[in-house]
PDB file of C-alpha atoms in Angstrom:
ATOM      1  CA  UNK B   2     -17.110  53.612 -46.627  1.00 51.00           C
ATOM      2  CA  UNK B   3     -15.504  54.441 -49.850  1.00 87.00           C
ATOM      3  CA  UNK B   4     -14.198  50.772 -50.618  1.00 93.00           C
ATOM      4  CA  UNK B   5     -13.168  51.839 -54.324  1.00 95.00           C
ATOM      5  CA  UNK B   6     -11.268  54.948 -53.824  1.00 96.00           C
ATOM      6  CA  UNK B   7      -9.399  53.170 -50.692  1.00 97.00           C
ATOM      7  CA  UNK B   8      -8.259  50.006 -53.294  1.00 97.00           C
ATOM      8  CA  UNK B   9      -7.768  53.022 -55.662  1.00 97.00           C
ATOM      9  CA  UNK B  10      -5.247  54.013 -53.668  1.00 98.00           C
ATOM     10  CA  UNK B  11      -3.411  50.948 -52.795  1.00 98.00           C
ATOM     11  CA  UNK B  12      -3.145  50.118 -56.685  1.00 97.00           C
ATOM     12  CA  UNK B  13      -1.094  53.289 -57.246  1.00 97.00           C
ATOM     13  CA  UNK B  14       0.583  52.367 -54.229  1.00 97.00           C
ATOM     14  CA  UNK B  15       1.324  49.250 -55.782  1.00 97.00           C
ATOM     15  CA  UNK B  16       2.120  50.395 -59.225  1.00 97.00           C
ATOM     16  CA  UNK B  17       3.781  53.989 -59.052  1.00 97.00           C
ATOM     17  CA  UNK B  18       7.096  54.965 -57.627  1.00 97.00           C
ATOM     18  CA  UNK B  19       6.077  58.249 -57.504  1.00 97.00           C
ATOM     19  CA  UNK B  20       2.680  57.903 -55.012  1.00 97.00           C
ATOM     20  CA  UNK B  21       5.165  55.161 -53.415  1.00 97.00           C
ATOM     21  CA  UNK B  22       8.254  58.274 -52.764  1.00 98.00           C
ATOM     22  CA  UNK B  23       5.171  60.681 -51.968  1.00 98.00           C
ATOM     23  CA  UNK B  24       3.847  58.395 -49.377  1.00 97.00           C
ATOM     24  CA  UNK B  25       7.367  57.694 -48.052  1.00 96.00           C
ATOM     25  CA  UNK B  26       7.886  61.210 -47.627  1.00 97.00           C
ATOM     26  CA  UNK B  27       4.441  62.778 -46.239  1.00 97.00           C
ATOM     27  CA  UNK B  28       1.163  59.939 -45.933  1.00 95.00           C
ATOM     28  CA  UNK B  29      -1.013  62.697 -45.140  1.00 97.00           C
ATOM     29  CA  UNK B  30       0.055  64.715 -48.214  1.00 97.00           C
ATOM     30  CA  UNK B  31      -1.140  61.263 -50.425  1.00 97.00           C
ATOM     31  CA  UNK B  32      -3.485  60.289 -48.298  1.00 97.00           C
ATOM     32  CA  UNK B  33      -5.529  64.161 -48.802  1.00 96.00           C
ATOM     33  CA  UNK B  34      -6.316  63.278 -52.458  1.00 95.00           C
ATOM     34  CA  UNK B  35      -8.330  60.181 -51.437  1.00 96.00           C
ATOM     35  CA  UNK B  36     -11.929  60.827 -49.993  1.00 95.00           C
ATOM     36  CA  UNK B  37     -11.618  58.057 -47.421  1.00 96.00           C
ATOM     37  CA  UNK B  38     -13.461  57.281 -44.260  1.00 95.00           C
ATOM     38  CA  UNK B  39     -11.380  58.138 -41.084  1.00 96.00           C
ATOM     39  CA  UNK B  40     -11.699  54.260 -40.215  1.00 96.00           C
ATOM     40  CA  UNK B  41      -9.577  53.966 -43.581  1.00 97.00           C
ATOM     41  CA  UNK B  42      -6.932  56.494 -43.801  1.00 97.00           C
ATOM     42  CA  UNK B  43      -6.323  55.366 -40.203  1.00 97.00           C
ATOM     43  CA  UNK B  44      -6.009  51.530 -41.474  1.00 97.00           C
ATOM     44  CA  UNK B  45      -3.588  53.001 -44.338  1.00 97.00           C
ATOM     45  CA  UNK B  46      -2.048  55.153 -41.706  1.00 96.00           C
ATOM     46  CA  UNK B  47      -0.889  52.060 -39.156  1.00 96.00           C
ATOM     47  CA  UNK B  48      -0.291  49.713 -42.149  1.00 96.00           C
ATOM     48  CA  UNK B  49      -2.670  47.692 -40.950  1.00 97.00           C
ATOM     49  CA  UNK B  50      -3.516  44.819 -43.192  1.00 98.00           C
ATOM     50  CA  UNK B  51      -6.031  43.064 -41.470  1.00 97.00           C
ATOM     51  CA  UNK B  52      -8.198  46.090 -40.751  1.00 97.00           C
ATOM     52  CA  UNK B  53      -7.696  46.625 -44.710  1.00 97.00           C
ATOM     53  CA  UNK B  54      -8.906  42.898 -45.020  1.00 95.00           C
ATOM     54  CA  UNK B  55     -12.143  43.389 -43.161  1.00 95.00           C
ATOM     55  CA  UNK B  56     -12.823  46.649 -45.093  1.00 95.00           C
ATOM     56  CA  UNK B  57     -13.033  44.690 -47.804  1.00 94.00           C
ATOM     57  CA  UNK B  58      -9.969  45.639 -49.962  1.00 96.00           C
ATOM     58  CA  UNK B  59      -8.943  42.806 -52.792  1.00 94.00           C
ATOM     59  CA  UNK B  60      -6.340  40.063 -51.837  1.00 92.00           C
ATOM     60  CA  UNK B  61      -4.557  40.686 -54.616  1.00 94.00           C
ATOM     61  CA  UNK B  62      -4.165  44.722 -54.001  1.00 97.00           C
ATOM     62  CA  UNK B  63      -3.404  43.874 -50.253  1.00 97.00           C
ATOM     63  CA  UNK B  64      -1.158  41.325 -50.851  1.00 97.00           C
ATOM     64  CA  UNK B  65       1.176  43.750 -53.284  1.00 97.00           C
ATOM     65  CA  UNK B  66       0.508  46.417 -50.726  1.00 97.00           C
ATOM     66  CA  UNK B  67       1.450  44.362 -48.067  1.00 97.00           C
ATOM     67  CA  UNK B  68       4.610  42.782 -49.377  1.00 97.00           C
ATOM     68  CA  UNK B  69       5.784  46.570 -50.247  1.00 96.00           C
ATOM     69  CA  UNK B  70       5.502  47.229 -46.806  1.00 95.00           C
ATOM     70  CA  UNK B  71       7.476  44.554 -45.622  1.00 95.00           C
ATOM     71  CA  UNK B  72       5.232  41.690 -44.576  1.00 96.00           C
ATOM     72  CA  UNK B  73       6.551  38.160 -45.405  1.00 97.00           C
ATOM     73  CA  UNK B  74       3.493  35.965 -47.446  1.00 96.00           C
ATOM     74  CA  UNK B  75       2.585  33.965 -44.023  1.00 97.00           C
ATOM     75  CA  UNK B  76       2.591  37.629 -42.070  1.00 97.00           C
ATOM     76  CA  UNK B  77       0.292  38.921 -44.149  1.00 97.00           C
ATOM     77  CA  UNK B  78      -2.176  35.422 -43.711  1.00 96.00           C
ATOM     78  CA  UNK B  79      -1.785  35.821 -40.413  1.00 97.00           C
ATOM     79  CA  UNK B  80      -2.312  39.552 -40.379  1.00 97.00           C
ATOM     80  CA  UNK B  81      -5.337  38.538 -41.888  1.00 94.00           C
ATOM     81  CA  UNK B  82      -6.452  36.293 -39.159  1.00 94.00           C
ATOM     82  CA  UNK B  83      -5.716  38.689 -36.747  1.00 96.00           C
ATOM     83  CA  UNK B  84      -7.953  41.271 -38.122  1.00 95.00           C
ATOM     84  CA  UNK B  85     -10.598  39.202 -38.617  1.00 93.00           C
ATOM     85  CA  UNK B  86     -10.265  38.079 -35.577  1.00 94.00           C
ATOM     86  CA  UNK B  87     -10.145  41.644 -33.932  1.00 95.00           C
ATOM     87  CA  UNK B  88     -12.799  43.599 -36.111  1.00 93.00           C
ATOM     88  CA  UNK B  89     -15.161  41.017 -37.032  1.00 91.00           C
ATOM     89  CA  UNK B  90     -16.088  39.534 -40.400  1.00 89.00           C
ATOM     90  CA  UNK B  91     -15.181  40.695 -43.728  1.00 91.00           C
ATOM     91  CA  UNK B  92     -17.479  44.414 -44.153  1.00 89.00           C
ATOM     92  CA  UNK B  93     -17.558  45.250 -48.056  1.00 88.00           C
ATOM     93  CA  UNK B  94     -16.252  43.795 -50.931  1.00 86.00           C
ATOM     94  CA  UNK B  95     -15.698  40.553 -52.747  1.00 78.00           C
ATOM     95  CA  UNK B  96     -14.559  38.311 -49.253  1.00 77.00           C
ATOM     96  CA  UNK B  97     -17.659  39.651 -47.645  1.00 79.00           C
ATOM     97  CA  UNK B  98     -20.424  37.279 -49.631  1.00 62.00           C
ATOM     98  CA  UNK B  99     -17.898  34.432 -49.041  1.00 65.00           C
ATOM     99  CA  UNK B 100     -19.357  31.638 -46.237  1.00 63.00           C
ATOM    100  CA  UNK B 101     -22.871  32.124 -46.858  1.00 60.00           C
ATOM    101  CA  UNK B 102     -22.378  36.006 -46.184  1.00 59.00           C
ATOM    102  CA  UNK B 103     -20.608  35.536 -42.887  1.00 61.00           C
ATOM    103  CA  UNK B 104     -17.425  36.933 -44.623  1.00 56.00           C
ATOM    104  CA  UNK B 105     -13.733  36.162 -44.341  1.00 57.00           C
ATOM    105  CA  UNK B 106     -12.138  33.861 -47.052  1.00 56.00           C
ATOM    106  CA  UNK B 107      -9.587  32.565 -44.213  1.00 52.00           C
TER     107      UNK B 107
END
């Protein structure tokens, strides 16, 4: 897994119009400069926040990320939830040493 480069990624998402209008326009264009696990360009792919969650990826990345693609503030808890409760605990990251290494802030 290539948890940098894939938080990499949502940052410019976040922060530039331009990877934002690219990303619009062609995701597999953008998502071709990352070196990303399949398991994350499909995540980006399906906007799928809690999938991103598990991975690992920041709250505070997500949560921009999230909100740019359209996901109210108790959406993207609950999408949250939902992929904890679909892929398991929290793999990588900050959110993974939380609970006593169990993972999953929520």
């Amino acid at each position: 897994m290539s948890l940098y480069t894939l938080q990499k990624l949502l940052y410019e998402l976040n922060r530039d119009p331009r990877v934002q209008e690219a990303f619009t326009a062609n995701r597999e264009d953008v998502l071709a400069r990352y070196r990303l696990s399949d398991e994350e360009a499909e995540a980006i792919r399906a906007d799928d926040i809690g999938k991103l969650y598990v991975l690992g990826v920041n709250g505070q990345i997500l949560m921009h990320f999230a909100a740019w693609r359209g996901l109210a503030w108790d959406d993207y808890i609950q999408a949250m939830k939902d992929g904890l409760s679909e892929h398991g605990q929290v793999r990588g990251g900050l959110y993974a040493a939380v609970d006593g290494g169990k993972g999953g802030a929520l």
